[in-house]
Amino acid sequence: MAVRILIAALLILFVSFAYAFDPDPLQDFCVAVKDDEAKVFVNGKICKDPNMVSADDFFFPGLNMPGNTSNPLGSKVTPVNVNQLPGLNTLGISLVRIDYAPYGLNPPHTHPRGTEVIVVVEGTLYVGFVTSNPADPNMKNKLFTKTLYPGDVFVFPEGLIHFQFNVGKTNAIVFAGLSSQNPGVITIANAVFGSDPPINLDVLTKAFQVDANVIKYLQGQFCRHFSFSTYQKLFSSTSLQIKLNTSLRNMHLSSLMARQVNIYASDPSPLQDFCVAVNDSNAAVFVNGKICKDPKMVTADDFYFSGFNKPGNTSNSVGSRVTQVTVNQLAGLNTLGTSLVRIDYAPQGLNPPHTHPRATEVLVVVEGTLYVGFVTSNPAHPNMKNKLFTKILHPGDVFVFPKGLIHFQFNVGKKKAVAFAGLSSQNPGVITIANAVFGSDPPISRDVLTMAFQVDKNVIKYLQSQF
Ligand SMILES: *[C@@H]1O[C@H](CO)[C@@H](O)[C@H](O)[C@H]1NC(C)=O
Ligand SMILES: *[C@@H]1O[C@H](CO)[C@@H](O)[C@H](O)[C@H]1NC(C)=O
Ligand SMILES: *[C@@H]1O[C@H](CO)[C@@H](O)[C@H](O)[C@H]1NC(C)=O
Ligand SMILES: *[C@@H]1O[C@H](CO)[C@@H](O)[C@H](O)[C@H]1NC(C)=O
């Protein structure tokens, strides 16, 4: 028994090392250069010459000032990320202040690149997040909620849909840390019903299982509310405006790019050849990922899965079926940061708008014609919309859906379609927007949804009844 506990403890250490994802800066700092006029774009931001760096590069004043909550939602987020505070570049963290009027709502949204930890400074908040789709199709996305008072702290895990609602009679204030210099925000209602251009009506009608008129009505709400999103604030007061000599810049760019790519690499770093997952359905101890099987017991079958030639059953309300090979089906994937799916689509079949909280997806069409798309996270400028990128794909075509963004595929051909996709996580997770928002267990409060979608309570009731 003692030996087993010791082994478990060692395994836990090992596994958490294998999954560490803090950034690994290669220097003390890499203060971001303002890249408004950049002609070359890198992952993150180019560093300012270290000799030019001053204390002000690490400084942002004014977070004592309340945000203006005079807007339809009654809340305001003031971000301090790398766009406001260039010293955050490469350091994997940022901060926000959120103000709420009485009954103000920070509506259901995700951060594609960050976990969020909040502390309530003033007021009473009803907060919650919804888990990604459960393994068992008869289960629902689970809603965790809590009422928070001053001094209370709550965590919203990376990529999951969450919200905060001021249920007190006075103003509320929170501060929150986020585990990315640029966590991004996807306000579900805006991204789904207010993208530019709009998501195809057939896609949304099928995804939300409602009449086209309901979708048109919802879309109508977001055509009018341009400045509706709370996370949109353009930064205007940089203390230092760096004018880079173009030729100097070009000279150093290639080496800078190499550096940036290293800093932001997110592939896993296994500490051994493999760590085949132990089937832990009866585990008493839970770790990040899965505990490794004794390497001496590992066989070829641990790396093997068969049956991907068989079509999935598309007889369901959306006319599509995803067959997964994640670490739950193929134990050898453990610690290796990748998985695979097969997707079958009946004619007019839809893989409805969803996100993968932990993965980028790259898809190849094997058969049929797919209309696919993804929506960017909220733009920096409040007059802009979440942008929709779409494409018609034919056999052999490949398309990428970046990590955490809302995306879909729709079979627009007259025959069935088949695609395979690789995902950059052994357990990417899926959040089907319609189900998570309108079908969680227990349901998200109607007050929250009514305000978030800017519609009548009856519309929300109707949508909830579909899931
Ligand atoms: C708050 O915003 C509203 C609406 O945009 C505006 O009318 C009002 O002047 C602002 N209040 C302050 C104090 O800035
Ligand atoms: C940029 O730097 C180069 C080399 O130092 C110099 O010849 C050139 O005049 C500079 N250009 C500008 C616009 O300052
Ligand atoms: C496909 O699923 C439907 C509905 O669940 C079921 O009635 C049907 O028998 C299934 N077909 C096959 C081939 O398994
Ligand atoms: C793990 O064990 C459970 C219960 O023993 C079983 O139902 C499940 O199929 C197993 N999973 C794998 C991937 O072998």
mmCIF file of N, CA and C in Angstrom, residues 51-122:
data_model
loop_
_atom_site.group_PDB
_atom_site.id
_atom_site.type_symbol
_atom_site.label_atom_id
_atom_site.label_comp_id
_atom_site.label_asym_id
_atom_site.label_seq_id
_atom_site.Cartn_x
_atom_site.Cartn_y
_atom_site.Cartn_z
ATOM 1 N N ASN A 51 18.315 47.998 -24.397
ATOM 2 C CA ASN A 51 18.946 49.224 -23.898
ATOM 3 C C ASN A 51 17.983 50.401 -23.813
ATOM 4 N N MET A 52 16.874 50.284 -24.518
ATOM 5 C CA MET A 52 15.878 51.366 -24.538
ATOM 6 C C MET A 52 14.767 51.141 -23.519
ATOM 7 N N VAL A 53 14.784 50.006 -22.833
ATOM 8 C CA VAL A 53 13.689 49.656 -21.925
ATOM 9 C C VAL A 53 13.769 50.480 -20.640
ATOM 10 N N SER A 54 12.619 50.970 -20.178
ATOM 11 C CA SER A 54 12.583 51.727 -18.927
ATOM 12 C C SER A 54 11.467 51.183 -18.031
ATOM 13 N N ALA A 55 11.416 51.664 -16.803
ATOM 14 C CA ALA A 55 10.409 51.198 -15.844
ATOM 15 C C ALA A 55 8.992 51.385 -16.383
ATOM 16 N N ASP A 56 8.775 52.440 -17.165
ATOM 17 C CA ASP A 56 7.444 52.704 -17.688
ATOM 18 C C ASP A 56 6.925 51.595 -18.601
ATOM 19 N N ASP A 57 7.832 50.810 -19.151
ATOM 20 C CA ASP A 57 7.401 49.715 -20.017
ATOM 21 C C ASP A 57 6.686 48.617 -19.222
ATOM 22 N N PHE A 58 6.864 48.645 -17.902
ATOM 23 C CA PHE A 58 6.257 47.615 -17.048
ATOM 24 C C PHE A 58 5.123 48.200 -16.207
ATOM 25 N N PHE A 59 4.703 49.387 -16.579
ATOM 26 C CA PHE A 59 3.811 50.177 -15.742
ATOM 27 C C PHE A 59 2.524 50.528 -16.474
ATOM 28 N N PHE A 60 1.380 50.418 -15.773
ATOM 29 C CA PHE A 60 0.099 50.868 -16.322
ATOM 30 C C PHE A 60 -0.695 51.494 -15.184
ATOM 31 N N PRO A 61 -1.063 52.749 -15.277
ATOM 32 C CA PRO A 61 -1.785 53.397 -14.182
ATOM 33 C C PRO A 61 -3.293 53.404 -14.420
ATOM 34 N N GLY A 62 -4.065 53.651 -13.396
ATOM 35 C CA GLY A 62 -5.472 54.006 -13.585
ATOM 36 C C GLY A 62 -6.476 52.895 -13.333
ATOM 37 N N LEU A 63 -6.027 51.747 -12.856
ATOM 38 C CA LEU A 63 -6.983 50.665 -12.636
ATOM 39 C C LEU A 63 -7.834 50.895 -11.383
ATOM 40 N N ASN A 64 -7.599 52.011 -10.712
ATOM 41 C CA ASN A 64 -8.484 52.421 -9.614
ATOM 42 C C ASN A 64 -9.742 53.110 -10.134
ATOM 43 N N MET A 65 -9.719 53.510 -11.426
ATOM 44 C CA MET A 65 -10.865 54.208 -12.013
ATOM 45 C C MET A 65 -11.930 53.202 -12.418
ATOM 46 N N PRO A 66 -13.208 53.446 -12.004
ATOM 47 C CA PRO A 66 -14.268 52.520 -12.427
ATOM 48 C C PRO A 66 -14.486 52.589 -13.930
ATOM 49 N N GLY A 67 -14.797 51.463 -14.556
ATOM 50 C CA GLY A 67 -15.169 51.463 -15.964
ATOM 51 C C GLY A 67 -16.587 51.982 -16.114
ATOM 52 N N ASN A 68 -16.904 52.481 -17.311
ATOM 53 C CA ASN A 68 -18.228 53.046 -17.582
ATOM 54 C C ASN A 68 -19.197 51.903 -17.915
ATOM 55 N N THR A 69 -20.160 51.656 -17.036
ATOM 56 C CA THR A 69 -21.081 50.526 -17.234
ATOM 57 C C THR A 69 -22.397 50.941 -17.893
ATOM 58 N N SER A 70 -22.450 52.180 -18.447
ATOM 59 C CA SER A 70 -23.679 52.624 -19.146
ATOM 60 C C SER A 70 -23.736 51.990 -20.529
ATOM 61 N N ASN A 71 -24.100 50.740 -20.589
ATOM 62 C CA ASN A 71 -24.269 50.028 -21.855
ATOM 63 C C ASN A 71 -25.322 48.950 -21.617
ATOM 64 N N PRO A 72 -25.797 48.299 -22.682
ATOM 65 C CA PRO A 72 -26.932 47.375 -22.510
ATOM 66 C C PRO A 72 -26.675 46.265 -21.481
ATOM 67 N N LEU A 73 -25.424 45.911 -21.251
ATOM 68 C CA LEU A 73 -25.137 44.810 -20.333
ATOM 69 C C LEU A 73 -24.877 45.283 -18.910
ATOM 70 N N GLY A 74 -24.571 46.567 -18.747
ATOM 71 C CA GLY A 74 -24.279 47.071 -17.412
ATOM 72 C C GLY A 74 -22.982 46.535 -16.838
ATOM 73 N N SER A 75 -22.000 46.286 -17.708
ATOM 74 C CA SER A 75 -20.691 45.866 -17.196
ATOM 75 C C SER A 75 -19.607 46.412 -18.109
ATOM 76 N N LYS A 76 -18.381 46.512 -17.575
ATOM 77 C CA LYS A 76 -17.282 47.029 -18.382
ATOM 78 C C LYS A 76 -15.987 46.330 -17.964
ATOM 79 N N VAL A 77 -15.296 45.792 -18.951
ATOM 80 C CA VAL A 77 -14.013 45.150 -18.680
ATOM 81 C C VAL A 77 -12.900 46.092 -19.124
ATOM 82 N N THR A 78 -11.976 46.372 -18.228
ATOM 83 C CA THR A 78 -10.806 47.175 -18.580
ATOM 84 C C THR A 78 -9.591 46.240 -18.604
ATOM 85 N N PRO A 79 -9.085 45.925 -19.797
ATOM 86 C CA PRO A 79 -7.993 44.952 -19.880
ATOM 87 C C PRO A 79 -6.624 45.607 -19.690
ATOM 88 N N VAL A 80 -5.711 44.865 -19.105
ATOM 89 C CA VAL A 80 -4.308 45.261 -19.103
ATOM 90 C C VAL A 80 -3.535 44.052 -19.614
ATOM 91 N N ASN A 81 -3.525 43.910 -20.935
ATOM 92 C CA ASN A 81 -2.763 42.815 -21.543
ATOM 93 C C ASN A 81 -1.603 43.415 -22.321
ATOM 94 N N VAL A 82 -0.945 42.620 -23.136
ATOM 95 C CA VAL A 82 0.270 43.096 -23.811
ATOM 96 C C VAL A 82 -0.005 44.317 -24.692
ATOM 97 N N ASN A 83 -1.261 44.508 -25.099
ATOM 98 C CA ASN A 83 -1.573 45.666 -25.931
ATOM 99 C C ASN A 83 -1.586 46.961 -25.135
ATOM 100 N N GLN A 84 -1.818 46.845 -23.832
ATOM 101 C CA GLN A 84 -1.802 48.036 -22.981
ATOM 102 C C GLN A 84 -0.473 48.160 -22.243
ATOM 103 N N LEU A 85 0.146 47.015 -21.949
ATOM 104 C CA LEU A 85 1.332 46.987 -21.099
ATOM 105 C C LEU A 85 2.409 46.150 -21.801
ATOM 106 N N PRO A 86 3.263 46.808 -22.611
ATOM 107 C CA PRO A 86 4.175 46.051 -23.486
ATOM 108 C C PRO A 86 5.147 45.142 -22.734
ATOM 109 N N GLY A 87 5.409 45.438 -21.456
ATOM 110 C CA GLY A 87 6.309 44.603 -20.679
ATOM 111 C C GLY A 87 5.798 43.192 -20.445
ATOM 112 N N LEU A 88 4.512 42.952 -20.688
ATOM 113 C CA LEU A 88 3.951 41.606 -20.501
ATOM 114 C C LEU A 88 4.365 40.621 -21.596
ATOM 115 N N ASN A 89 4.909 41.148 -22.685
ATOM 116 C CA ASN A 89 5.266 40.290 -23.820
ATOM 117 C C ASN A 89 6.139 39.107 -23.389
ATOM 118 N N THR A 90 5.766 37.922 -23.788
ATOM 119 C CA THR A 90 6.427 36.620 -23.535
ATOM 120 C C THR A 90 6.229 36.100 -22.114
ATOM 121 N N LEU A 91 5.501 36.829 -21.255
ATOM 122 C CA LEU A 91 5.445 36.421 -19.852
ATOM 123 C C LEU A 91 4.188 35.630 -19.477
ATOM 124 N N GLY A 92 3.278 35.471 -20.426
ATOM 125 C CA GLY A 92 2.175 34.530 -20.206
ATOM 126 C C GLY A 92 1.159 34.927 -19.159
ATOM 127 N N ILE A 93 0.965 36.227 -18.968
ATOM 128 C CA ILE A 93 -0.023 36.627 -17.960
ATOM 129 C C ILE A 93 -0.575 38.014 -18.277
ATOM 130 N N SER A 94 -1.790 38.297 -17.822
ATOM 131 C CA SER A 94 -2.376 39.632 -17.959
ATOM 132 C C SER A 94 -3.450 39.795 -16.893
ATOM 133 N N LEU A 95 -4.048 40.986 -16.862
ATOM 134 C CA LEU A 95 -4.958 41.356 -15.786
ATOM 135 C C LEU A 95 -6.145 42.103 -16.378
ATOM 136 N N VAL A 96 -7.322 41.997 -15.734
ATOM 137 C CA VAL A 96 -8.442 42.876 -16.084
ATOM 138 C C VAL A 96 -9.106 43.392 -14.811
ATOM 139 N N ARG A 97 -9.757 44.547 -14.953
ATOM 140 C CA ARG A 97 -10.675 45.035 -13.919
ATOM 141 C C ARG A 97 -12.060 44.961 -14.537
ATOM 142 N N ILE A 98 -13.027 44.454 -13.786
ATOM 143 C CA ILE A 98 -14.391 44.406 -14.303
ATOM 144 C C ILE A 98 -15.316 45.141 -13.350
ATOM 145 N N ASP A 99 -16.086 46.062 -13.919
ATOM 146 C CA ASP A 99 -17.090 46.811 -13.157
ATOM 147 C C ASP A 99 -18.476 46.341 -13.583
ATOM 148 N N TYR A 100 -19.384 46.254 -12.603
ATOM 149 C CA TYR A 100 -20.757 45.826 -12.870
ATOM 150 C C TYR A 100 -21.700 46.812 -12.196
ATOM 151 N N ALA A 101 -22.662 47.345 -12.952
ATOM 152 C CA ALA A 101 -23.771 48.090 -12.352
ATOM 153 C C ALA A 101 -24.654 47.053 -11.641
ATOM 154 N N PRO A 102 -25.593 47.489 -10.782
ATOM 155 C CA PRO A 102 -26.545 46.515 -10.227
ATOM 156 C C PRO A 102 -27.204 45.751 -11.385
ATOM 157 N N TYR A 103 -27.254 44.432 -11.302
ATOM 158 C CA TYR A 103 -27.773 43.547 -12.353
ATOM 159 C C TYR A 103 -26.955 43.607 -13.645
ATOM 160 N N GLY A 104 -25.752 44.098 -13.554
ATOM 161 C CA GLY A 104 -24.870 44.096 -14.724
ATOM 162 C C GLY A 104 -24.344 42.696 -14.980
ATOM 163 N N LEU A 105 -24.144 42.394 -16.250
ATOM 164 C CA LEU A 105 -23.732 41.039 -16.659
ATOM 165 C C LEU A 105 -22.475 41.090 -17.521
ATOM 166 N N ASN A 106 -21.492 40.254 -17.198
ATOM 167 C CA ASN A 106 -20.407 39.963 -18.136
ATOM 168 C C ASN A 106 -20.851 38.674 -18.812
ATOM 169 N N PRO A 107 -21.332 38.772 -20.065
ATOM 170 C CA PRO A 107 -22.118 37.684 -20.656
ATOM 171 C C PRO A 107 -21.267 36.453 -20.979
ATOM 172 N N PRO A 108 -21.916 35.314 -21.213
ATOM 173 C CA PRO A 108 -21.186 34.066 -21.501
ATOM 174 C C PRO A 108 -20.128 34.268 -22.594
ATOM 175 N N HIS A 109 -18.884 33.933 -22.259
ATOM 176 C CA HIS A 109 -17.775 34.102 -23.190
ATOM 177 C C HIS A 109 -16.690 33.084 -22.868
ATOM 178 N N THR A 110 -15.713 32.955 -23.767
ATOM 179 C CA THR A 110 -14.548 32.105 -23.502
ATOM 180 C C THR A 110 -13.293 32.926 -23.741
ATOM 181 N N HIS A 111 -12.179 32.479 -23.141
ATOM 182 C CA HIS A 111 -10.854 32.991 -23.485
ATOM 183 C C HIS A 111 -10.127 31.858 -24.184
ATOM 184 N N PRO A 112 -9.925 31.963 -25.501
ATOM 185 C CA PRO A 112 -9.330 30.819 -26.197
ATOM 186 C C PRO A 112 -7.930 30.470 -25.692
ATOM 187 N N ARG A 113 -7.242 31.427 -25.063
ATOM 188 C CA ARG A 113 -5.851 31.155 -24.673
ATOM 189 C C ARG A 113 -5.574 31.369 -23.185
ATOM 190 N N GLY A 114 -6.599 31.425 -22.331
ATOM 191 C CA GLY A 114 -6.284 31.692 -20.933
ATOM 192 C C GLY A 114 -7.240 31.105 -19.907
ATOM 193 N N THR A 115 -6.657 30.704 -18.786
ATOM 194 C CA THR A 115 -7.435 30.426 -17.572
ATOM 195 C C THR A 115 -7.577 31.751 -16.840
ATOM 196 N N GLU A 116 -8.698 31.941 -16.134
ATOM 197 C CA GLU A 116 -8.942 33.217 -15.443
ATOM 198 C C GLU A 116 -9.195 32.961 -13.964
ATOM 199 N N VAL A 117 -8.543 33.748 -13.109
ATOM 200 C CA VAL A 117 -8.818 33.653 -11.679
ATOM 201 C C VAL A 117 -9.249 35.032 -11.200
ATOM 202 N N ILE A 118 -10.459 35.121 -10.612
ATOM 203 C CA ILE A 118 -10.989 36.431 -10.218
ATOM 204 C C ILE A 118 -11.055 36.562 -8.700
ATOM 205 N N VAL A 119 -10.950 37.811 -8.255
ATOM 206 C CA VAL A 119 -11.202 38.106 -6.845
ATOM 207 C C VAL A 119 -12.227 39.232 -6.784
ATOM 208 N N VAL A 120 -13.261 39.049 -5.963
ATOM 209 C CA VAL A 120 -14.295 40.069 -5.812
ATOM 210 C C VAL A 120 -13.818 41.096 -4.793
ATOM 211 N N VAL A 121 -13.853 42.372 -5.190
ATOM 212 C CA VAL A 121 -13.409 43.451 -4.309
ATOM 213 C C VAL A 121 -14.620 44.119 -3.670
ATOM 214 N N GLU A 122 -15.730 44.138 -4.424
ATOM 215 C CA GLU A 122 -16.928 44.837 -3.961
ATOM 216 C C GLU A 122 -18.143 44.166 -4.587
#
